[in-house]
CSV table of C-alpha atoms and ligand atoms in Angstrom, one decimal:
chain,number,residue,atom,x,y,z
S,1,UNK,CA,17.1,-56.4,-80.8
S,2,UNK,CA,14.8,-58.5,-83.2
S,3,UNK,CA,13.9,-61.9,-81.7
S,4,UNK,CA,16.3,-64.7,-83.1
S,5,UNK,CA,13.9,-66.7,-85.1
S,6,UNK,CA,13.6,-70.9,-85.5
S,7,UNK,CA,12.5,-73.0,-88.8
S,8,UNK,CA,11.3,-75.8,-87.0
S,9,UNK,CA,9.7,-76.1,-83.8
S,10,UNK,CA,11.2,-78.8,-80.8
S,11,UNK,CA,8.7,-81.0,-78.6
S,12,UNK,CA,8.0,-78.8,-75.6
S,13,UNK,CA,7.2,-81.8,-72.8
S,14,UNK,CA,6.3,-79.8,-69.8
S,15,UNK,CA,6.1,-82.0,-66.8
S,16,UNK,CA,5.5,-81.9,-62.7
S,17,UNK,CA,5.9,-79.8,-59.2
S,18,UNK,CA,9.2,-78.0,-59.2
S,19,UNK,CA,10.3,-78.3,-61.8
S,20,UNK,CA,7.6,-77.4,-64.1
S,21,UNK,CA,7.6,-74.4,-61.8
S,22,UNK,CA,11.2,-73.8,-63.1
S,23,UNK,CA,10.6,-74.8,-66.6
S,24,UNK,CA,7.7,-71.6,-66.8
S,25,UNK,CA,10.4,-69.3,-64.9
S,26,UNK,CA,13.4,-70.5,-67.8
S,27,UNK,CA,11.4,-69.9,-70.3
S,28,UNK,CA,10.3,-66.2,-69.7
S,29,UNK,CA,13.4,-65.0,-68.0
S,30,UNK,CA,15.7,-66.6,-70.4
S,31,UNK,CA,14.6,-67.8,-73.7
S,32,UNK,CA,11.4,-65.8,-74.9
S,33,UNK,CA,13.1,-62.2,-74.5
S,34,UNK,CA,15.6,-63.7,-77.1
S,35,UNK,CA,14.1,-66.0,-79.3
S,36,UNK,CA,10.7,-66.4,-81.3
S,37,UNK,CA,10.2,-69.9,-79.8
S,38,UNK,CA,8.4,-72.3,-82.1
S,39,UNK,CA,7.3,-75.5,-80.1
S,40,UNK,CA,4.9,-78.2,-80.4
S,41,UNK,CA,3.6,-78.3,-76.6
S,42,UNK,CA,2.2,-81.5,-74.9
S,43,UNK,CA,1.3,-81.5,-71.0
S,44,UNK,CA,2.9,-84.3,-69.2
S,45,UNK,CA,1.7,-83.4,-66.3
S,46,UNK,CA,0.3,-86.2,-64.0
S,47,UNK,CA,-3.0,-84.6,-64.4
S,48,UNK,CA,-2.9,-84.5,-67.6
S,49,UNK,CA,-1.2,-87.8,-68.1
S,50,UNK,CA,-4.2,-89.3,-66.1
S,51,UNK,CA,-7.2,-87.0,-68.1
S,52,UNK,CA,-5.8,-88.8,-71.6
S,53,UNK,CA,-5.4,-91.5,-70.1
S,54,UNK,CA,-1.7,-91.4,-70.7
S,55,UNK,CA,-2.1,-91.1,-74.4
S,56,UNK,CA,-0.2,-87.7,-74.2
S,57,UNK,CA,2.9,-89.5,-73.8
S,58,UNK,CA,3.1,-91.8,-76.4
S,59,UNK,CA,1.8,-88.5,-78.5
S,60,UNK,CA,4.7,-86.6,-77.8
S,61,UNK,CA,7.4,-89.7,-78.2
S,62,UNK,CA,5.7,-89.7,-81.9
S,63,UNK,CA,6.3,-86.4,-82.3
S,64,UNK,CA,10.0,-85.9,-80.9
S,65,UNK,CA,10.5,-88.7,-84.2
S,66,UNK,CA,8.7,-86.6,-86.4
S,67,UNK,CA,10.5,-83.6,-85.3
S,68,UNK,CA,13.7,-84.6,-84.4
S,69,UNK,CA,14.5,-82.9,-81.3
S,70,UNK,CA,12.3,-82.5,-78.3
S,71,UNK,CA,12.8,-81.0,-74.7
S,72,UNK,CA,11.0,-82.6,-71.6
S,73,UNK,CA,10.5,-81.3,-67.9
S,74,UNK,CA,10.6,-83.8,-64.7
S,75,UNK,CA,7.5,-85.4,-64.5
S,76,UNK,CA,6.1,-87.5,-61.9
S,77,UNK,CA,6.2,-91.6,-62.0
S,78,UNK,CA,2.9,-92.5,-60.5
S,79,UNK,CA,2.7,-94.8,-57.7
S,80,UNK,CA,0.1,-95.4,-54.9
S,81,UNK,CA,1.0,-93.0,-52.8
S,82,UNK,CA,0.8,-90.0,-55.7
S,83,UNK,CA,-2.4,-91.9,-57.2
S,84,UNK,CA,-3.9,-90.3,-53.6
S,85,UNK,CA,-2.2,-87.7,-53.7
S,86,UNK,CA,-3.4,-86.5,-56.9
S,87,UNK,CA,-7.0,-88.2,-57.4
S,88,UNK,CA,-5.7,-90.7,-60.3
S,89,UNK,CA,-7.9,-92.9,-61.9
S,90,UNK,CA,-4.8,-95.3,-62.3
S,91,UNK,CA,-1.4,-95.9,-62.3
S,92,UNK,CA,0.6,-95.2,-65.7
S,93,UNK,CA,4.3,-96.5,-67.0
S,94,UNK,CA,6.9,-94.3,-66.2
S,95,UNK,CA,6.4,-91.4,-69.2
S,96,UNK,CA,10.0,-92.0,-69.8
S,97,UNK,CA,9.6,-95.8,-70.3
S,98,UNK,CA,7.2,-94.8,-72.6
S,99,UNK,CA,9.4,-92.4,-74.3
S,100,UNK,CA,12.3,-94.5,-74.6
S,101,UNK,CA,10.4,-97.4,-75.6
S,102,UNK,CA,9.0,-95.8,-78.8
S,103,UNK,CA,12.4,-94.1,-79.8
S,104,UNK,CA,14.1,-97.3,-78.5
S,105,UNK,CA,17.3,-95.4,-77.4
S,106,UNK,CA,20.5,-95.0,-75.2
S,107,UNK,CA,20.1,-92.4,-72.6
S,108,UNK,CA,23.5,-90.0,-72.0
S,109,UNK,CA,24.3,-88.2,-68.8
S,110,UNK,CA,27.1,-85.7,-68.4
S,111,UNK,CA,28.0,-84.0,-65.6
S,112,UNK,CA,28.2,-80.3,-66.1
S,113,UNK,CA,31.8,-78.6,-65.1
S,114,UNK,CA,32.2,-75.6,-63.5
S,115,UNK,CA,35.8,-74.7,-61.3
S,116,UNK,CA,34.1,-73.5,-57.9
S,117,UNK,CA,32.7,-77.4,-57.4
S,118,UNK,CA,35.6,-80.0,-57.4
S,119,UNK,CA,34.6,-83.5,-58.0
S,120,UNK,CA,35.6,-85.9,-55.0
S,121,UNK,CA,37.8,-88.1,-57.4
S,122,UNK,CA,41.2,-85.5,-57.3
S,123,UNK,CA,42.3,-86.7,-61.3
S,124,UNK,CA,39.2,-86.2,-62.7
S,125,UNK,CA,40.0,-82.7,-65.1
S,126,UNK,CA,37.1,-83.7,-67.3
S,127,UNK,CA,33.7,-84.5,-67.5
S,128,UNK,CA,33.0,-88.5,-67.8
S,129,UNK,CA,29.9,-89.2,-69.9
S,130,UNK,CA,27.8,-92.5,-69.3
S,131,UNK,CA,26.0,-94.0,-72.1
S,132,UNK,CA,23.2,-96.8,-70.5
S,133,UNK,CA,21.4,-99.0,-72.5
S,134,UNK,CA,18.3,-98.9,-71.3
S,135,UNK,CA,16.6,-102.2,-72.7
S,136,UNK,CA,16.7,-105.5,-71.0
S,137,UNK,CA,19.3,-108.0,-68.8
S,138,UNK,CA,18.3,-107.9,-64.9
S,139,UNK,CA,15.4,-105.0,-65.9
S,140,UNK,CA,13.4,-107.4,-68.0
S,141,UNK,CA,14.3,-111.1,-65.9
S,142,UNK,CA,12.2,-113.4,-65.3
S,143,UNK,CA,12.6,-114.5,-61.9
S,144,UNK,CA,11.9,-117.5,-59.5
S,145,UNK,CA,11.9,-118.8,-55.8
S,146,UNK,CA,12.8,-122.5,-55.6
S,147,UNK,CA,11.3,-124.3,-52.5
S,148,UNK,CA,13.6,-127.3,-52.9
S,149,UNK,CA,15.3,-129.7,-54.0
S,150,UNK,CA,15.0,-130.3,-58.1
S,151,UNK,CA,16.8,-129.4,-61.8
S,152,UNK,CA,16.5,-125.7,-63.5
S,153,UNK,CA,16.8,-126.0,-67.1
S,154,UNK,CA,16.7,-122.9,-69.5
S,155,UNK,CA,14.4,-124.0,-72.3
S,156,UNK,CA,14.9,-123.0,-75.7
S,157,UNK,CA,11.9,-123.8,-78.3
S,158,UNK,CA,12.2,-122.6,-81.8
S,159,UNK,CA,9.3,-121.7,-83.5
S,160,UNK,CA,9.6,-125.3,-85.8
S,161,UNK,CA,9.1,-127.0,-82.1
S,162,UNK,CA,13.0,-128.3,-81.7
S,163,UNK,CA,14.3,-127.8,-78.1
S,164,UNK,CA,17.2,-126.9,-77.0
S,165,UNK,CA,18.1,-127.5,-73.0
S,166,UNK,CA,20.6,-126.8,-71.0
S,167,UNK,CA,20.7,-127.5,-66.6
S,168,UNK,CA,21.0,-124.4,-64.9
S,169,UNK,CA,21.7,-126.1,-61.6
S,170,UNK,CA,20.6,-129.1,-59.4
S,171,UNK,CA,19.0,-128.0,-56.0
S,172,UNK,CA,19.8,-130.1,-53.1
S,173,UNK,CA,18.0,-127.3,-51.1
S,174,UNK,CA,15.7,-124.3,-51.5
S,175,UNK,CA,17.2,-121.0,-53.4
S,176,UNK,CA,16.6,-118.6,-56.4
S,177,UNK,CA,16.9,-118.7,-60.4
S,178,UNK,CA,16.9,-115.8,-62.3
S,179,UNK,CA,16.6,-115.5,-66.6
S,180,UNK,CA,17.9,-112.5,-68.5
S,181,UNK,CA,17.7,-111.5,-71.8
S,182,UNK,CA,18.7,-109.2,-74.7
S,183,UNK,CA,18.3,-108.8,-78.3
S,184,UNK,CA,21.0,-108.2,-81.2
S,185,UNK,CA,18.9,-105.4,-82.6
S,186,UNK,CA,18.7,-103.7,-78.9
S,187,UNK,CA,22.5,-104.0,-78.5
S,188,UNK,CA,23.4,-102.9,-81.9
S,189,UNK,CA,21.5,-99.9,-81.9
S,190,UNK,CA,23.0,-99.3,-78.5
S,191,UNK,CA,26.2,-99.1,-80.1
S,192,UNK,CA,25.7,-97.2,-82.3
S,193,UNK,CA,24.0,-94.6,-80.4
S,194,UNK,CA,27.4,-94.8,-78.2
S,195,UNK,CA,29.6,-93.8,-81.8
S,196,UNK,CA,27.2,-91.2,-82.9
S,197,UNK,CA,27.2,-89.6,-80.0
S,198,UNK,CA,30.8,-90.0,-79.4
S,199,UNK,CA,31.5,-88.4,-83.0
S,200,UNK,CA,28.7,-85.4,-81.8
S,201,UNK,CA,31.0,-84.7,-78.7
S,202,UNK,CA,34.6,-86.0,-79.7
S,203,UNK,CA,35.2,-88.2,-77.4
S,204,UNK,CA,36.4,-91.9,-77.0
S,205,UNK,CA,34.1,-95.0,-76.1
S,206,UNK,CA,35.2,-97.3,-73.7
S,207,UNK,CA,32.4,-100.3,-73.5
S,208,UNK,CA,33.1,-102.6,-70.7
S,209,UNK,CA,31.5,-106.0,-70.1
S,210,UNK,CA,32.5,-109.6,-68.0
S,211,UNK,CA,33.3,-111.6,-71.1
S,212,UNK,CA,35.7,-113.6,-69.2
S,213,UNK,CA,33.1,-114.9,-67.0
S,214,UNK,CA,29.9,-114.6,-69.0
S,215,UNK,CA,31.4,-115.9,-72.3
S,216,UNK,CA,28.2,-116.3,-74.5
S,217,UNK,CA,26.0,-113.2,-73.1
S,218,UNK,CA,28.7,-110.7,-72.3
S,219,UNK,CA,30.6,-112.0,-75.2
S,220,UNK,CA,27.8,-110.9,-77.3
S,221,UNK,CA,27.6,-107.5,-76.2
S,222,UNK,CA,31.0,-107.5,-76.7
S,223,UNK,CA,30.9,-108.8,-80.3
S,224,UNK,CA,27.8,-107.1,-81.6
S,225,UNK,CA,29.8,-103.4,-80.4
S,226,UNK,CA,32.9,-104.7,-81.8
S,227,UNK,CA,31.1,-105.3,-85.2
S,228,UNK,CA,29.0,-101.2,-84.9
S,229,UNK,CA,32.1,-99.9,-84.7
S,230,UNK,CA,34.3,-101.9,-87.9
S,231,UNK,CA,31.8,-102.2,-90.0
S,232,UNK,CA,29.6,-98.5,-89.7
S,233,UNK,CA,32.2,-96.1,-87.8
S,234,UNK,CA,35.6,-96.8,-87.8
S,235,UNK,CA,36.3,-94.4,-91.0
S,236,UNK,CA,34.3,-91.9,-88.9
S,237,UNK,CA,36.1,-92.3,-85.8
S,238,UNK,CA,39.2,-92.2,-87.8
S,239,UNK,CA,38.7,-88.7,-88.9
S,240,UNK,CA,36.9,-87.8,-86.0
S,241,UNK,CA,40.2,-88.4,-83.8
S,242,UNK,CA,38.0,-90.8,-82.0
S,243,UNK,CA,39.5,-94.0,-80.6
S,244,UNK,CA,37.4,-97.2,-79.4
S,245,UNK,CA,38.6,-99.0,-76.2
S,246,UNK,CA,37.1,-102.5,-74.9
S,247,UNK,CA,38.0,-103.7,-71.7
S,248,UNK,CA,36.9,-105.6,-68.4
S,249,UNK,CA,34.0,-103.8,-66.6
S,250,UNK,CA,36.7,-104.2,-63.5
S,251,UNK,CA,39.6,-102.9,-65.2
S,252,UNK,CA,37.5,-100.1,-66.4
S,253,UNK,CA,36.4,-99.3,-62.8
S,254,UNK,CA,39.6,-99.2,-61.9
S,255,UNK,CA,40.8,-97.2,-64.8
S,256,UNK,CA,37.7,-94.4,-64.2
S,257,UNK,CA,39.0,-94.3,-60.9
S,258,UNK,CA,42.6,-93.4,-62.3
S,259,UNK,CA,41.8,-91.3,-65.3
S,260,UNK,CA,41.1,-87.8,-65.9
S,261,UNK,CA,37.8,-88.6,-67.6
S,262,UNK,CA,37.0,-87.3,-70.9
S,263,UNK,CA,35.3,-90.3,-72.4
S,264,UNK,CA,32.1,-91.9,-73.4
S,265,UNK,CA,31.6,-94.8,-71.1
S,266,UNK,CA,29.3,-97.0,-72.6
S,267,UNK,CA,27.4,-99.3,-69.6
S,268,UNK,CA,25.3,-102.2,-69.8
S,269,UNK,CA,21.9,-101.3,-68.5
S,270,UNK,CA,22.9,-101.9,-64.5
S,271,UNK,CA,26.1,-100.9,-65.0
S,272,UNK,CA,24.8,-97.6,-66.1
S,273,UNK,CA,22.2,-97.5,-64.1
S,274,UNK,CA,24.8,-98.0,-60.7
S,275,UNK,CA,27.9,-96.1,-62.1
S,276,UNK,CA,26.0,-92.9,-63.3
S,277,UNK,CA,24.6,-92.3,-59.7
S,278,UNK,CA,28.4,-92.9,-58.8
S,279,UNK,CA,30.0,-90.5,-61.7
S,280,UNK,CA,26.7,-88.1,-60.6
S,281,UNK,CA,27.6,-87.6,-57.3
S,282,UNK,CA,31.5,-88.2,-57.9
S,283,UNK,CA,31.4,-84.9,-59.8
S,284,UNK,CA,29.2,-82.9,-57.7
S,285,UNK,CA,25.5,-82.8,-57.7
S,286,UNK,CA,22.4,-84.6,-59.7
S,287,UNK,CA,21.3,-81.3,-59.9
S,288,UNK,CA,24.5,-80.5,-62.3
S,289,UNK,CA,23.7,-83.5,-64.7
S,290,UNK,CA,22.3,-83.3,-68.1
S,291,UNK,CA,21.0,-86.3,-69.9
S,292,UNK,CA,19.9,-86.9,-73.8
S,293,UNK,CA,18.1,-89.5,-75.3
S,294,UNK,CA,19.9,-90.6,-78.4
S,295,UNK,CA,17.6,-92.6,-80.8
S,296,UNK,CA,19.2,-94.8,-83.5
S,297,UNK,CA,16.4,-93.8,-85.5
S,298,UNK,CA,18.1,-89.9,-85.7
S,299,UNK,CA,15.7,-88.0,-82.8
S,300,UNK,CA,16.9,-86.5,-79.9
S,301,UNK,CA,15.3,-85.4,-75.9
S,302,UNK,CA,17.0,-83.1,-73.6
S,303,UNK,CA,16.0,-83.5,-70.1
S,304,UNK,CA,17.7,-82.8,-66.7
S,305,UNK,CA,19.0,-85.6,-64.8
S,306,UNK,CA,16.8,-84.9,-61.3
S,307,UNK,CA,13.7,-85.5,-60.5
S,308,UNK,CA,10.7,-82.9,-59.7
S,309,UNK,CA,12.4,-82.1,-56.2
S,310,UNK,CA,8.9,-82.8,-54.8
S,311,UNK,CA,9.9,-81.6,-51.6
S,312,UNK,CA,11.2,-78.1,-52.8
S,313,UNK,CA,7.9,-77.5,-54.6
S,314,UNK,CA,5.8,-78.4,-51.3
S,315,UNK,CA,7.4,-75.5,-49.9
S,316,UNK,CA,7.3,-73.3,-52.2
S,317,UNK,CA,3.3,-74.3,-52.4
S,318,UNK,CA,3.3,-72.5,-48.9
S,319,UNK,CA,4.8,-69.2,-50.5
S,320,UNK,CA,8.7,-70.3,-50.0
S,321,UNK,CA,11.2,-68.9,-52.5
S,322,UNK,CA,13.3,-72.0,-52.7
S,323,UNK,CA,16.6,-72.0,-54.0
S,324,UNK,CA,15.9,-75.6,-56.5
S,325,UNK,CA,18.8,-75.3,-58.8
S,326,UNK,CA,17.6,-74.9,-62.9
S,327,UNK,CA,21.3,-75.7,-64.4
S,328,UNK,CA,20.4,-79.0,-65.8
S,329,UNK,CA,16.8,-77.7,-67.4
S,330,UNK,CA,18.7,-74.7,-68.8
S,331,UNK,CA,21.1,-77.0,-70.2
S,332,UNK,CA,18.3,-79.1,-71.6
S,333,UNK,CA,16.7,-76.1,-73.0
S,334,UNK,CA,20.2,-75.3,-74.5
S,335,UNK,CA,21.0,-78.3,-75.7
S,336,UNK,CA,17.6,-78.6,-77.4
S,337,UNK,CA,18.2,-75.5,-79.1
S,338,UNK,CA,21.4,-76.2,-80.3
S,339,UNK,CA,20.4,-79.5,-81.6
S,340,UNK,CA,17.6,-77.9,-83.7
S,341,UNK,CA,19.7,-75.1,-85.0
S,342,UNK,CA,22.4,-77.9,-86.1
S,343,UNK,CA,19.6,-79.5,-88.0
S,344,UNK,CA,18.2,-76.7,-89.8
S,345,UNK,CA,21.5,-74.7,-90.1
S,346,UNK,CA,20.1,-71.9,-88.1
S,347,UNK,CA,23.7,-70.2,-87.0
S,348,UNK,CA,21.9,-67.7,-84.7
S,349,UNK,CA,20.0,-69.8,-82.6
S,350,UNK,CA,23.3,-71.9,-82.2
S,351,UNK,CA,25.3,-69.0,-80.6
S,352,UNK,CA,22.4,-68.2,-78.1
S,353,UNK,CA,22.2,-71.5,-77.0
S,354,UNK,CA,26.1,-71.3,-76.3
S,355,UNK,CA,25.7,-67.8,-75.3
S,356,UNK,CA,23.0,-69.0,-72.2
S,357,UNK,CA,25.1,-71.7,-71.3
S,358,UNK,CA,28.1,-69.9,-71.2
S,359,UNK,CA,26.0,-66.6,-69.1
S,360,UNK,CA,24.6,-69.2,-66.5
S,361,UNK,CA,28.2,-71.1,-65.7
S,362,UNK,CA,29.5,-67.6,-65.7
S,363,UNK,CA,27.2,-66.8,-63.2
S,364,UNK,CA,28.3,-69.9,-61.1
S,365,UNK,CA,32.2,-68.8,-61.2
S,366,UNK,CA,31.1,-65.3,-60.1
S,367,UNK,CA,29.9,-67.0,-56.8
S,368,UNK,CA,26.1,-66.5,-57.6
S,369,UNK,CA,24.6,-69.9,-57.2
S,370,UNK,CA,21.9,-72.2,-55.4
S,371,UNK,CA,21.9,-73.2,-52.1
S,372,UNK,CA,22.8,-77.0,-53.3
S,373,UNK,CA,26.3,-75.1,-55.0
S,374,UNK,CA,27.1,-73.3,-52.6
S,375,UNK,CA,27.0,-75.8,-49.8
S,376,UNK,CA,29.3,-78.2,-51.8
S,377,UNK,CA,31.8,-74.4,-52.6
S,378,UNK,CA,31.8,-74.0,-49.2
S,379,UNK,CA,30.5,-70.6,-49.7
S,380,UNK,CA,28.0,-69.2,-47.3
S,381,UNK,CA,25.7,-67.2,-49.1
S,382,UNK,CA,23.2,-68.3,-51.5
S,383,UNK,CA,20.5,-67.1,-54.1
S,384,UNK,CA,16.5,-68.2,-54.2
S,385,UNK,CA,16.2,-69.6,-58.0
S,386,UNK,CA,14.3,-66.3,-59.1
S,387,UNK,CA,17.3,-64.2,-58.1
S,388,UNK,CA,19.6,-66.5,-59.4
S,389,UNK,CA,17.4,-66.9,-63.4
S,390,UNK,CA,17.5,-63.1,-62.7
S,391,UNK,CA,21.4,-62.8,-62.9
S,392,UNK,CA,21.6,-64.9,-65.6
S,393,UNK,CA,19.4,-63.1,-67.1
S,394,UNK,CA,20.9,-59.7,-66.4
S,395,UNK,CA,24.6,-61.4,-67.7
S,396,UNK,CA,22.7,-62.9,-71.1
V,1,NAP,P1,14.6,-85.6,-57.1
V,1,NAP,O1,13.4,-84.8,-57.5
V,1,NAP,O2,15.8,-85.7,-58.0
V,1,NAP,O3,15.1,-85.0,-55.7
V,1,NAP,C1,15.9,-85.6,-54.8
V,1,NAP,C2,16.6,-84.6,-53.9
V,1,NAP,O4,17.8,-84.2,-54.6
V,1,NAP,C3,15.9,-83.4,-53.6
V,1,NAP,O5,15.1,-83.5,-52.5
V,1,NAP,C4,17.0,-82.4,-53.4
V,1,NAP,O6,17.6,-82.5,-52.2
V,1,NAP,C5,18.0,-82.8,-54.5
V,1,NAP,N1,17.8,-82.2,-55.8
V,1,NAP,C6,17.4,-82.8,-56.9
V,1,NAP,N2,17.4,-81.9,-57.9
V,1,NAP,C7,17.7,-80.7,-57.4
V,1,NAP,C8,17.8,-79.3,-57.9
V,1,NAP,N3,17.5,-79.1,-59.2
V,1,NAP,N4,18.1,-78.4,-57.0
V,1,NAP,C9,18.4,-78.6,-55.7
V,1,NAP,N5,18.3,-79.8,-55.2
V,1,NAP,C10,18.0,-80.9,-56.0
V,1,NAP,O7,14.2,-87.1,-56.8
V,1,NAP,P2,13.0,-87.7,-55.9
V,1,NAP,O8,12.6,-86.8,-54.8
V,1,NAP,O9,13.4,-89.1,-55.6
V,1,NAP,O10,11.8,-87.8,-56.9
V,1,NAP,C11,10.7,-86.8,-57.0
V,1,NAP,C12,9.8,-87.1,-58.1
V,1,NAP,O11,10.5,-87.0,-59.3
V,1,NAP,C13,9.2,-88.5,-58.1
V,1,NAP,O12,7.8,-88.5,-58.3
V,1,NAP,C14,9.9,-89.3,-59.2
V,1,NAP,O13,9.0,-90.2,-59.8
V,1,NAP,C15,10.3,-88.2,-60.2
V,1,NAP,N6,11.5,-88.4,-61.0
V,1,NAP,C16,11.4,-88.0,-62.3
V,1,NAP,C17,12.5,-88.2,-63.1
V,1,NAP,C18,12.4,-87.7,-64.6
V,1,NAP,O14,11.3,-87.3,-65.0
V,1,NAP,N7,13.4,-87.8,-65.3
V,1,NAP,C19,13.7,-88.6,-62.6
V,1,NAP,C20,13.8,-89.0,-61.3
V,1,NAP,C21,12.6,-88.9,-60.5
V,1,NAP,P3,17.3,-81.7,-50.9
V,1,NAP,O15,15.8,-82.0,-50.6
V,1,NAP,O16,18.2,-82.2,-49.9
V,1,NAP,O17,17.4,-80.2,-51.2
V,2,MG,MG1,19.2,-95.8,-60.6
């Protein structure tokens, strides 16, 4: 068979330990027998992060906006104890901070289905999809201890010098202040990230927020996503089928809790940041969970939800076949594809991509599957992740 061919190439990010052991393994095993890849490759690496002195990962945000869709490995967030590790000559951002700082997006996660792994919530048929914004509130506060007794004021100056001021509290006794922000543009394009992803997937928004309490700064969130949706999508979600639901971020817990899923729940940044660990785990295993960068500014990165399973890749180091489960950075590779083939209208490369998704869950109903799988279907056999790429492969 001739080798399905691309018109433009994705961002290839390749990235750290395990997973960047996987990533090699995916890509020979699964996608170069089938497809003429065309990529634009950067190294991220930690030693490559640290030899450019972390340029590469601005580089390759640039270039997932140039090319519209880009595909990134695990990589490793650098901290003391991997600056030893490693010989760093310094610590650098998070590369996905960077990333999401230059395409200034939402980040999605979605649990991936399959029968033989029941999530722990019994009316859950369908996946639940969180959608965090990932700019500001508690992650960007400012912060203070107060040793005593005294008045915090939040402080206002516009640029023209007036002052606005308002008393926070009076302290009788020591205790702790806290300031959080956001900005309109950050929440807006939030929003609308939400809706165009909603109207990509079909499914209905719920967006959630304490308005009752927090009048003025959950009330804005509240507004600003109110406004997205009547003013830029409401037609589209019309024809689309697609509703839009606001509600209490209590009542939604409780309605998540109730429902059989099948929605795009839009979370403030630590609401997202606590409830997709919850939906993660809820529905099975973080090593099940896909996530995509949506940029307001029309680009797209696939990634897998996990980390580099550091510990996996120390043992396979001393000659281990491990059984690390490569769903997710399949499914990132797939979804990658797709993307690209939507964009240039390449109709072959869009049926492989379905094709490998549908060969490696196919593979998971069969009762071939990872040791993390098979622990939580109670089966007690499992495969290394060579065997397992391997029957895939063989099913493809
Ligand atoms: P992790 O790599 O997600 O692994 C945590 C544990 O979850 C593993 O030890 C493993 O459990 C299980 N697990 C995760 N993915 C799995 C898979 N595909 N197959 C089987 N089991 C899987 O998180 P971490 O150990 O906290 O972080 C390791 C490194 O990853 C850190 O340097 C961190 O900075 C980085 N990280 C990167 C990203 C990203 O690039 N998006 C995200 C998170 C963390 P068992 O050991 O019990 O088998
Ligand atoms: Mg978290």
């Amino acid at each position: 068979m001739p080798l399905i061919t691309m018109k433009t190439p994705l961002v290839e990010i390749d990235g750290d330990e395990m997973t960047r052991v996987l990533w090699a393994l995916v890509k020979e095993k699964l996608i170069l027998p089938h497809v003429d890849l065309k990529t634009e490759y950067y190294d991220l690496g930690i030693m490559n992060r640290d030899a450019t002195d972390d340029n590469v990962s601005a580089e390759s945000a640039r270039a997932i906006l140039r090319l519209g869709v880009g595909v990134k490995c695990a990589t490793i967030t650098s901290n003391t104890a991997r600056k030893e590790e490693y010989g760093l000559k310094a610590l650098h951002p998070s590369p996905n901070a960077t990333i999401r700082a230059i395409l200034d997006g939402t980040v999605f996660r979605k649990p991936i289905a399959v029968s033989r792994i029941r999530a722990s919530v019994s009316t859950w048929k369908k996946p639940i999809v969180i959608g965090r914004h990932a700019y500001g509130d508690v992650y960007k506060a400012a912060e203070m201890e107060i040793e005593g007794p005294g008045r915090v004021e939040l402080v206002y100056t516009r640029v023209d010098g007036v002052e606005n001021r308002i008393t926070v509290a009076d302290f009788e006794g020591p205790g702790v202040v806290q300031g959080m922000h956001n900005f309109d543009g950050s929440i807006r394009s939030f929003a609308r990230s939400c809706f165009l992803y909603a109207l990509e997937e079909k499914l209905p928004v719920w967006f959630a927020a304490k308005d009752t309490i927090s009048k003025t700064y959950d009330g804005r969130f509240k507004r600003i996503f109110a406004e997205v949706y009547e003013n830029e999508f409401k037609a589209k979600c019309g024809e689309a089928g697609i509703s839009y639901f606001y509600t209490l971020i209590d009542d939604a817990v409780a309605r998540v809790i109730k429902g059989e899923g099948g929605f795009l729940w839009a979370c403030k940044n630590y609401d997202g940041d606590v409830m997709s660990d919850m939906i993660a785990s809820a529905s099975g295993s973080l090593a099940m969970m896909t996530s995509v960068l949506v940029s307001p500014l029309g680009a797209f990165e696939y990634e897998a939800a996990h980390g580099t399973v550091q510990q996996h890749y120390y043992r396979w180091q001393k000659g281990e076949k491990t059984s690390t489960n490569p769903v997710a950075l399949i499914f990132a590779w797939t979804g990658a594809l797709a993307k690209r083939a939507e964009l240039d209208g390449t109709e072959a490369l869009a049926k492989f991509a379905r094709r490998l998704e549908k060969a490696t869950l196919d593979t998971i109903e069969a009762g071939k599957m990872t040791g993390d799988l098979a622990k939580l279907a109670g089966q007690p056999t499992a495969l290394d992740s060579w065997e397992f790429v391997d029957t895939i492969a063989g099913r493809l």
